[in-house]
Tab-separated table of N, CA and C in Angstrom:
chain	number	residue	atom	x	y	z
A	740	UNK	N	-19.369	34.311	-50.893
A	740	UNK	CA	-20.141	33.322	-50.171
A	740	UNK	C	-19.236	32.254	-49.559
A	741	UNK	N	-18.242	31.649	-50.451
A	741	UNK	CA	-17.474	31.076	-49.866
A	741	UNK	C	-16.670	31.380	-48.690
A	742	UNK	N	-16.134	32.706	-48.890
A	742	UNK	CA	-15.414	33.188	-47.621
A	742	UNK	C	-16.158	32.931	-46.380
A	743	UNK	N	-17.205	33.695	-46.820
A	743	UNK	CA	-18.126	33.957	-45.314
A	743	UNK	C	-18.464	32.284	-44.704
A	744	UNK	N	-18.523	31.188	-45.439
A	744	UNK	CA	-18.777	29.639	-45.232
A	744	UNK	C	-17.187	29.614	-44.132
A	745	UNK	N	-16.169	29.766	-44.799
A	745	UNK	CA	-15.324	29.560	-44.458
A	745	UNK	C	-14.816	30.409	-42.969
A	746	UNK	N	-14.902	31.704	-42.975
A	746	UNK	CA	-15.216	32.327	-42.014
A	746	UNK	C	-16.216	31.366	-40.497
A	747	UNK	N	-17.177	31.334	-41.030
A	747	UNK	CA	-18.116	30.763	-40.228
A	747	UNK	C	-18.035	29.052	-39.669
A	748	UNK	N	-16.898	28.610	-40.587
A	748	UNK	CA	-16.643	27.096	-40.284
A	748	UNK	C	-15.560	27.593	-38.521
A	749	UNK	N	-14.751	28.490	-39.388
A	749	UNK	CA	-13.213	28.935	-38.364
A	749	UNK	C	-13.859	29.079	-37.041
A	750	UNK	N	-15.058	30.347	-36.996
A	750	UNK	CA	-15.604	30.579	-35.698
A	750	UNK	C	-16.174	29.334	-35.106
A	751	UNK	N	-16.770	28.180	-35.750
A	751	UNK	CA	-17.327	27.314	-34.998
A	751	UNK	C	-16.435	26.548	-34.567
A	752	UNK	N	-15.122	25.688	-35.448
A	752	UNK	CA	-14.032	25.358	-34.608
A	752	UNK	C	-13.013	25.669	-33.640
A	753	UNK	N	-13.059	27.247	-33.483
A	753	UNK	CA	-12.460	28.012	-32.705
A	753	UNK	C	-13.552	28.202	-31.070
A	754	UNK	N	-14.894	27.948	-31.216
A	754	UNK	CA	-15.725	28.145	-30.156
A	754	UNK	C	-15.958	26.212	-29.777
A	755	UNK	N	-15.995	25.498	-30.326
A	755	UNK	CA	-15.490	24.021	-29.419
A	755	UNK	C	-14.298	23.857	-28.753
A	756	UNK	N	-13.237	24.655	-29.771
A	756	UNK	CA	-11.908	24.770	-28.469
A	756	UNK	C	-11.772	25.246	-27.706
A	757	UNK	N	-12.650	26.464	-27.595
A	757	UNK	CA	-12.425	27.500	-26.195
A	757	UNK	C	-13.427	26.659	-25.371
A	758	UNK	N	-14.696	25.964	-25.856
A	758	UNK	CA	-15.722	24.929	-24.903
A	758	UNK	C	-14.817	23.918	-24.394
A	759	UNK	N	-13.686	23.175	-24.894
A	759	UNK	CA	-13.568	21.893	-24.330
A	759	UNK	C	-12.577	22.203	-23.080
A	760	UNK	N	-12.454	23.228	-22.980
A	760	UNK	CA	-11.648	23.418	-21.489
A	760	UNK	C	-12.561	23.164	-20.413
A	761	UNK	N	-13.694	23.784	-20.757
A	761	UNK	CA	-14.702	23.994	-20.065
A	761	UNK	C	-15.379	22.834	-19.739
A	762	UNK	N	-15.950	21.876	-20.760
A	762	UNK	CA	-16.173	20.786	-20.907
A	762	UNK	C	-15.579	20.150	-20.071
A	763	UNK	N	-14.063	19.672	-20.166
A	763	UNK	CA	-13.266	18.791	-19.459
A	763	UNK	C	-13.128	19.010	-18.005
A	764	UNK	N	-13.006	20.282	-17.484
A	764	UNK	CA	-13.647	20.835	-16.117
A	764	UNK	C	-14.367	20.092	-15.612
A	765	UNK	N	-15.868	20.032	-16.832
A	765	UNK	CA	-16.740	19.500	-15.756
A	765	UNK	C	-17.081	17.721	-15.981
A	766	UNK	N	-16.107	16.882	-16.829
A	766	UNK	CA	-16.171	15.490	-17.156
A	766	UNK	C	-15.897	15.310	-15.164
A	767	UNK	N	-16.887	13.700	-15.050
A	767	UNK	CA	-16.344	13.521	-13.898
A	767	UNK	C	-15.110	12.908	-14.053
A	768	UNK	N	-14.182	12.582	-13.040
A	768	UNK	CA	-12.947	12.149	-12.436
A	768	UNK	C	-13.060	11.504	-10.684
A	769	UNK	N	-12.548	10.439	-11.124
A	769	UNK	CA	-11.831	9.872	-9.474
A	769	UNK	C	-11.169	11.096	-8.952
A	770	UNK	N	-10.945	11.460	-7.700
A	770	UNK	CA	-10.348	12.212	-7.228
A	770	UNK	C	-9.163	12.249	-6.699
A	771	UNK	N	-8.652	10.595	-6.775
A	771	UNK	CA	-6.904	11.036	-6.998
A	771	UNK	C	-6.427	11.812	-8.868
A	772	UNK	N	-7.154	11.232	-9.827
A	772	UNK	CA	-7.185	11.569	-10.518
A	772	UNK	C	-7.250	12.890	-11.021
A	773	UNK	N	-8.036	13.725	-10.399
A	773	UNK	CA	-8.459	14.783	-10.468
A	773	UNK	C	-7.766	15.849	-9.911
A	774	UNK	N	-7.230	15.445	-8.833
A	774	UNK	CA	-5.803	16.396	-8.109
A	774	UNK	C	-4.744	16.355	-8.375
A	775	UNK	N	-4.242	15.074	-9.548
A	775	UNK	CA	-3.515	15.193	-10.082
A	775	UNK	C	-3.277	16.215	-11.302
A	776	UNK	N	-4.583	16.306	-11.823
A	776	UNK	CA	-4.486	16.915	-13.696
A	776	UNK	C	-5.047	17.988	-13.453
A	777	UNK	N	-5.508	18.651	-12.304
A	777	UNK	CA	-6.092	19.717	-12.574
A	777	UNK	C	-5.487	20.925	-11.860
A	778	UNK	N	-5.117	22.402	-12.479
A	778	UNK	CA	-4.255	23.315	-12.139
A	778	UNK	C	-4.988	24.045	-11.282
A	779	UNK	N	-4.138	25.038	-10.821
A	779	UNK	CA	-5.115	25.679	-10.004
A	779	UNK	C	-5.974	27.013	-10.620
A	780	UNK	N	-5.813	26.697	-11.564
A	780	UNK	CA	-7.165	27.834	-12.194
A	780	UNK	C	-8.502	26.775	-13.093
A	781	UNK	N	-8.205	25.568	-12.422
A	781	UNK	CA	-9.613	24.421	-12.699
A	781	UNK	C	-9.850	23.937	-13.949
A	782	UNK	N	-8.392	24.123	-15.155
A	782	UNK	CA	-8.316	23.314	-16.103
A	782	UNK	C	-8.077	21.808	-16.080
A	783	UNK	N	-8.163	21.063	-16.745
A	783	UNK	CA	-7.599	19.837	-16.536
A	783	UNK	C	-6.766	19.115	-17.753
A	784	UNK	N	-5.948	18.827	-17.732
A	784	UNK	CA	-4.462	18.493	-17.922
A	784	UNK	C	-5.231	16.534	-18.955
A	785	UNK	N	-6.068	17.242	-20.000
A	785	UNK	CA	-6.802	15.938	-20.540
A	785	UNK	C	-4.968	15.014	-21.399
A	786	UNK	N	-4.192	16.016	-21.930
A	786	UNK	CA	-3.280	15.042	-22.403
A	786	UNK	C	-2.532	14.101	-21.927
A	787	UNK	N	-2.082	14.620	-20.553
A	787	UNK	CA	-1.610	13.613	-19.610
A	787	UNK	C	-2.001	12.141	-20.137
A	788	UNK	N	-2.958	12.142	-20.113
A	788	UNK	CA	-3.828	10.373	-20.046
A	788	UNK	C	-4.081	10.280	-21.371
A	789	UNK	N	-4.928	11.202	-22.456
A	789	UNK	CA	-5.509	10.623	-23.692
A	789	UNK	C	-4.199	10.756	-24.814
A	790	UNK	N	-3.120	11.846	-24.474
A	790	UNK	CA	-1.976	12.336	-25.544
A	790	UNK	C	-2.596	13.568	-26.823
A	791	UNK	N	-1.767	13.532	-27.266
A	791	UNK	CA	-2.058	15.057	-27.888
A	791	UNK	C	-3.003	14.984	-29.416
A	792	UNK	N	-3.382	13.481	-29.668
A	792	UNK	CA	-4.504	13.265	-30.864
A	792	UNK	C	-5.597	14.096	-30.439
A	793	UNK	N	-6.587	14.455	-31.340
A	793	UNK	CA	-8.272	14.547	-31.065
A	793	UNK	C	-8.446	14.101	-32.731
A	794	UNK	N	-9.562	13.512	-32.416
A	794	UNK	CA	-10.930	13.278	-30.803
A	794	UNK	C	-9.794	12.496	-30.061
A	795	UNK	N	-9.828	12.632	-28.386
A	795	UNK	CA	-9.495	11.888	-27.518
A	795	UNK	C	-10.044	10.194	-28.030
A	796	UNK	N	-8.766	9.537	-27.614
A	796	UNK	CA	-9.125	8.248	-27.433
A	796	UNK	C	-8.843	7.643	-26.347
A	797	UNK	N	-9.331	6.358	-26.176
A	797	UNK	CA	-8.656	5.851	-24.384
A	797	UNK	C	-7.315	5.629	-24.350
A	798	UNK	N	-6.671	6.249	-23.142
A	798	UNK	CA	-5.734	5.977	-23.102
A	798	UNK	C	-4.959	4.783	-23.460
A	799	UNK	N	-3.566	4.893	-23.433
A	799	UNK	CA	-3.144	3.217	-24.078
A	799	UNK	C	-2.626	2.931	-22.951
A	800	UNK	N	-2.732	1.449	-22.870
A	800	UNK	CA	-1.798	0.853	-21.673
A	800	UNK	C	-0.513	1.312	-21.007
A	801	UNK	N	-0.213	1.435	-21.998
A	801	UNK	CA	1.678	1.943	-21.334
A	801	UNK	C	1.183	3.605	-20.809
A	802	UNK	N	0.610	4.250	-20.906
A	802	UNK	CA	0.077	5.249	-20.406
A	802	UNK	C	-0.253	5.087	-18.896
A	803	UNK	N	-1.226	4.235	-18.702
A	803	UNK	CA	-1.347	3.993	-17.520
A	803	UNK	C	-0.536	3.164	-16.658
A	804	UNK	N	0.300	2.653	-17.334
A	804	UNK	CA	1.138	1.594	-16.571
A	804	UNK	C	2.348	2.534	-15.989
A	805	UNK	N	2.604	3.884	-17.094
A	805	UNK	CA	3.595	4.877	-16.318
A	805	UNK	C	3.600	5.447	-14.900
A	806	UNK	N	2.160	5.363	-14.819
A	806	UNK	CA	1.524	6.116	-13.084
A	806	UNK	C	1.391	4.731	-12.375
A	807	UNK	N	1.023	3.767	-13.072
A	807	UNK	CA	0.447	2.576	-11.643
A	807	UNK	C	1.248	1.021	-11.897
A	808	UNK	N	2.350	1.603	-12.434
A	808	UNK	CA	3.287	0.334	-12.377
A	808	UNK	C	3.461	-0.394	-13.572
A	809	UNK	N	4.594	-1.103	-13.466
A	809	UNK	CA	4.551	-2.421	-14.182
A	809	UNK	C	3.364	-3.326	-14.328
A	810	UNK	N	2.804	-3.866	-15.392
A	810	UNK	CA	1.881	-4.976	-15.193
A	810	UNK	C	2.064	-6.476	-14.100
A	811	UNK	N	3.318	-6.594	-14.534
A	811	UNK	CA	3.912	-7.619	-13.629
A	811	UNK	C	3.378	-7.410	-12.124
A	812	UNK	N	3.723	-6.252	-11.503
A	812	UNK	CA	3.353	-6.198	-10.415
A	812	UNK	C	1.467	-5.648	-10.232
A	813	UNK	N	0.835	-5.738	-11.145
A	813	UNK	CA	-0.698	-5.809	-10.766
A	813	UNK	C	-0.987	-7.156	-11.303
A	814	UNK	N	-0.232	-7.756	-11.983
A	814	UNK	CA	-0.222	-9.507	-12.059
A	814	UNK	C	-0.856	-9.616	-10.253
A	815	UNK	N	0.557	-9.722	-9.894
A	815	UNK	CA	1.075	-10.415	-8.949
A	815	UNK	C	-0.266	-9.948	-7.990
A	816	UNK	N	-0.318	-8.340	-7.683
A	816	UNK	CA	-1.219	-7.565	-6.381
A	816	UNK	C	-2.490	-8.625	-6.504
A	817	UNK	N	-3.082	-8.826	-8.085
A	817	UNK	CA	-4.406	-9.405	-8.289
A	817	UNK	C	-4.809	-11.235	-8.421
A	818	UNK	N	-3.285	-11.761	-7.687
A	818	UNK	CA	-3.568	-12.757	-7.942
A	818	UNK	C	-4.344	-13.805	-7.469
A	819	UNK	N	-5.490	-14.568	-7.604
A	819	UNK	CA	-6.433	-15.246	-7.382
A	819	UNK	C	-5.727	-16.786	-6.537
A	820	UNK	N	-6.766	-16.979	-5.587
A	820	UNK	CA	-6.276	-18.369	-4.704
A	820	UNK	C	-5.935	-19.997	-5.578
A	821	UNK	N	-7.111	-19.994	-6.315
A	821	UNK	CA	-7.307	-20.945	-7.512
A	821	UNK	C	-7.603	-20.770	-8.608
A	822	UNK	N	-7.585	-22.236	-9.103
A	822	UNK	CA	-8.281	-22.424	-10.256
A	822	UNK	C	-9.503	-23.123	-10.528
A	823	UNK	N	-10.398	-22.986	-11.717
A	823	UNK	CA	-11.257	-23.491	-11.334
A	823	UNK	C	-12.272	-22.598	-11.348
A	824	UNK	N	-13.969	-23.379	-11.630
A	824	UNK	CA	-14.984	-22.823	-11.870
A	824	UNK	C	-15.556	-22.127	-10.232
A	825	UNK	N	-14.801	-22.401	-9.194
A	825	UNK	CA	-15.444	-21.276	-7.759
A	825	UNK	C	-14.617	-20.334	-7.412
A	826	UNK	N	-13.474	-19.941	-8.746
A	826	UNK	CA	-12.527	-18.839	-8.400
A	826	UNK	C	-12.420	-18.373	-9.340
A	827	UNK	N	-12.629	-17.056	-9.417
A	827	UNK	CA	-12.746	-15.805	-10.902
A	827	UNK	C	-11.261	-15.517	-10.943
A	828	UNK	N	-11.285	-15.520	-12.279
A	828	UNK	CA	-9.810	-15.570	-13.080
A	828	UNK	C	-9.207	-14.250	-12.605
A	829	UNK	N	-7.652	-13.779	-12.520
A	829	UNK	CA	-7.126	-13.036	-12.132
A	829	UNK	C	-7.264	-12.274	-13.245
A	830	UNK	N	-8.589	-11.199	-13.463
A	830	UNK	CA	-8.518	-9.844	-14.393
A	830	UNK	C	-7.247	-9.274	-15.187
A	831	UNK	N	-6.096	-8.906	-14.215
A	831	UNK	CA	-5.125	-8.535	-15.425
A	831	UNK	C	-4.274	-9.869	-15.671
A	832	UNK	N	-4.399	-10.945	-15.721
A	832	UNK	CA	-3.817	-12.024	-16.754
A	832	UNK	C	-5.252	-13.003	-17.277
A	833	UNK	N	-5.443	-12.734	-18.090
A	833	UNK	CA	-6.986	-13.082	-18.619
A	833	UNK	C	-6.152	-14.657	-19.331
A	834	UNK	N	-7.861	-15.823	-19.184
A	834	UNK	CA	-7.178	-17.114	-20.096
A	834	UNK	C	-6.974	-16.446	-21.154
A	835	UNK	N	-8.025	-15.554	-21.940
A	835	UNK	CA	-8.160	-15.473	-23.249
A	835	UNK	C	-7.031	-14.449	-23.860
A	836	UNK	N	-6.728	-13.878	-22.806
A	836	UNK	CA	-6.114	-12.285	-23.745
A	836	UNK	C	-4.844	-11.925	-22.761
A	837	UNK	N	-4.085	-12.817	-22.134
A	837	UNK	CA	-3.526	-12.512	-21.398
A	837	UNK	C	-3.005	-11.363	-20.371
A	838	UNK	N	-2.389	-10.687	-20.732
A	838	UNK	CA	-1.652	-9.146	-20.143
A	838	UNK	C	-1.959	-8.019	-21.078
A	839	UNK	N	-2.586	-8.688	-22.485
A	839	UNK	CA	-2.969	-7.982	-23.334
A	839	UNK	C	-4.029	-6.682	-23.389
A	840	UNK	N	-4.872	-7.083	-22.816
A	840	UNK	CA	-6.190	-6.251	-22.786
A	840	UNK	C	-6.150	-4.388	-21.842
A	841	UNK	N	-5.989	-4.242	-22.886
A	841	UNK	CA	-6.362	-2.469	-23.013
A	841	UNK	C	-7.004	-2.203	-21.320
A	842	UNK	N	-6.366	-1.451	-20.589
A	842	UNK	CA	-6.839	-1.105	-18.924
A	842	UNK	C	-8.352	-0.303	-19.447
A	843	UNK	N	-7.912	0.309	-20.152
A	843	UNK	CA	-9.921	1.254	-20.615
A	843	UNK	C	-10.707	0.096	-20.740
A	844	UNK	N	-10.482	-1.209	-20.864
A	844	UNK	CA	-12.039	-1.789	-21.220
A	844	UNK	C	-12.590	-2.166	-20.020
A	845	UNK	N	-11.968	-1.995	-18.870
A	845	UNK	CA	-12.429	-2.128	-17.682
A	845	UNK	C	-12.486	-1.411	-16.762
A	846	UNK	N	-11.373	-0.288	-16.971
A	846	UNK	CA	-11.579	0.783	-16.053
A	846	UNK	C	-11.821	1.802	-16.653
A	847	UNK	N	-12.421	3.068	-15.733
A	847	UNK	CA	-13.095	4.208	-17.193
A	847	UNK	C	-12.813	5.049	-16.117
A	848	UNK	N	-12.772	6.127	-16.228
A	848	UNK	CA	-12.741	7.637	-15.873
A	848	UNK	C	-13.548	8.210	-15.448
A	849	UNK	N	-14.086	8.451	-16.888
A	849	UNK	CA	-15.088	9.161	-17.195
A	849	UNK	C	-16.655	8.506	-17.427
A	850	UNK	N	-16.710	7.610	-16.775
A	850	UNK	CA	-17.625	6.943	-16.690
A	850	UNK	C	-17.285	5.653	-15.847
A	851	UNK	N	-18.764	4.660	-15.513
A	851	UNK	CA	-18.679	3.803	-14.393
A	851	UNK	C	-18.025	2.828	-14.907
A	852	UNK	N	-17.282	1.955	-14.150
A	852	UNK	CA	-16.324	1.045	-14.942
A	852	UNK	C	-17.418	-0.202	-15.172
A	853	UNK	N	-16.438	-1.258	-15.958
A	853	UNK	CA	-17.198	-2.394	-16.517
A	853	UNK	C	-16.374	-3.522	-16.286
A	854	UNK	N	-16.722	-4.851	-15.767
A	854	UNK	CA	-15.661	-6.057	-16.303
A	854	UNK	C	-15.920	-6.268	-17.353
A	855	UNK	N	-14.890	-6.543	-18.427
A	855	UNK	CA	-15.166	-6.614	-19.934
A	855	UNK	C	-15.359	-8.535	-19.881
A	856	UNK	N	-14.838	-8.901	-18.783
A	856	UNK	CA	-14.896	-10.181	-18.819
A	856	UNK	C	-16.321	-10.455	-18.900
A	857	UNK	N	-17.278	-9.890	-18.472
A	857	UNK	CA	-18.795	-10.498	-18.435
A	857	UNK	C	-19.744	-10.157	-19.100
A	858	UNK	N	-18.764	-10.066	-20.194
A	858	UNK	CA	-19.979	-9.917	-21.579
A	858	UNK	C	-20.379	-11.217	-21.729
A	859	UNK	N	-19.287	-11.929	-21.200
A	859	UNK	CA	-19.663	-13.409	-21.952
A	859	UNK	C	-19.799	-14.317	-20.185
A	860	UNK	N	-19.230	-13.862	-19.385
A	860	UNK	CA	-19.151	-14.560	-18.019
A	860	UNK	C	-19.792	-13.757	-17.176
A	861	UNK	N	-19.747	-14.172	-16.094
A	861	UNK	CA	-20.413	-13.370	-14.543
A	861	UNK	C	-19.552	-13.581	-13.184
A	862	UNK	N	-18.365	-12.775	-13.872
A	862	UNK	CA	-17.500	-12.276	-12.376
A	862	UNK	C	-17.755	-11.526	-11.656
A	863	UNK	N	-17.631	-11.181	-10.567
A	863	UNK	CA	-18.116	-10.302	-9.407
A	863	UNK	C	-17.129	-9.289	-9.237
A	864	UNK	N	-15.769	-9.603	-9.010
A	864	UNK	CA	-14.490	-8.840	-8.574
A	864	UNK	C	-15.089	-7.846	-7.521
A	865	UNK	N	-15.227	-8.038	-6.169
A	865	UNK	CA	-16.126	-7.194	-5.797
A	865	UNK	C	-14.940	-5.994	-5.261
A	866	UNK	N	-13.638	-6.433	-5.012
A	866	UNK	CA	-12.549	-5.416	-4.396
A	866	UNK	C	-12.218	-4.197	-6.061
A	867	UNK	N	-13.323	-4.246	-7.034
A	867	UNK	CA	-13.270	-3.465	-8.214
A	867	UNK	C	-13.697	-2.060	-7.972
A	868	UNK	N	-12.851	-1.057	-7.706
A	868	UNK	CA	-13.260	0.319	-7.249
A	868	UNK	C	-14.361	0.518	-8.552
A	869	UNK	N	-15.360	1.308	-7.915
A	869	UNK	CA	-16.453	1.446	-8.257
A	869	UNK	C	-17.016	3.184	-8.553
A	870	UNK	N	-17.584	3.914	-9.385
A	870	UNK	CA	-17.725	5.322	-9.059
A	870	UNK	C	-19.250	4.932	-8.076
């Protein structure tokens, strides 16, 4: 009885791995994104961005900072005219969290992005690519 448990655990973890190719196929993607990680037989290249743990987690900063730069220089690209309550704070240097804050809590992939800033505020960022 045990075997056959055990048997039957193997086949079910062996049939989510042959699914998550499949799966990840069909997660949406931005489409620079998407021509980047995906081969030409329509897999997609999930370690690139999440690394070789499962369950996938969000990518880490320095992950994304390998493809889209230094922070310093999305400092600088995003920097705001003023200061002050009629000018929204420059997103990647936050008052609260400086350069700190994880790029997934605002930008997503695999889903529609969010300002994490307006859980508590109401920024607009309207130049915020959008799905």
């Amino acid at each position: 009885m045990m075997k056959r448990n055990l048997t039957l655990l193997a086949g079910l973890f062996l049939a989510l791995g042959v699914n998550h190719g499949a799966m990840a196929a069909k997660m949406p993607m931005k489409s620079y994104h998407q021509e980047m990680f995906t081969s030409a037989d329509g897999s997609v290249d999930c370690q690139a961005c999440h690394g070789d743990q499962k369950p996938y987690s969000a990518p880490a900063t320095e992950t994304c900072l390998g493809c889209h730069g230094p922070m310093e220089d999305l400092v600088e690209a995003t920097k705001r005219p003023g200061h002050g309550a009629e000018f929204e704070p420059n997103p990647h240097d936050s008052l609260h969290y400086g350069t700190d804050l994880n790029c997934a809590y605002c930008h997503a992939e695999h889903k529609k992005p969010q300002v994490y800033c307006n859980q508590c505020h109401e920024f607009k960022y309207p130049d915020m690519k959008r799905k």
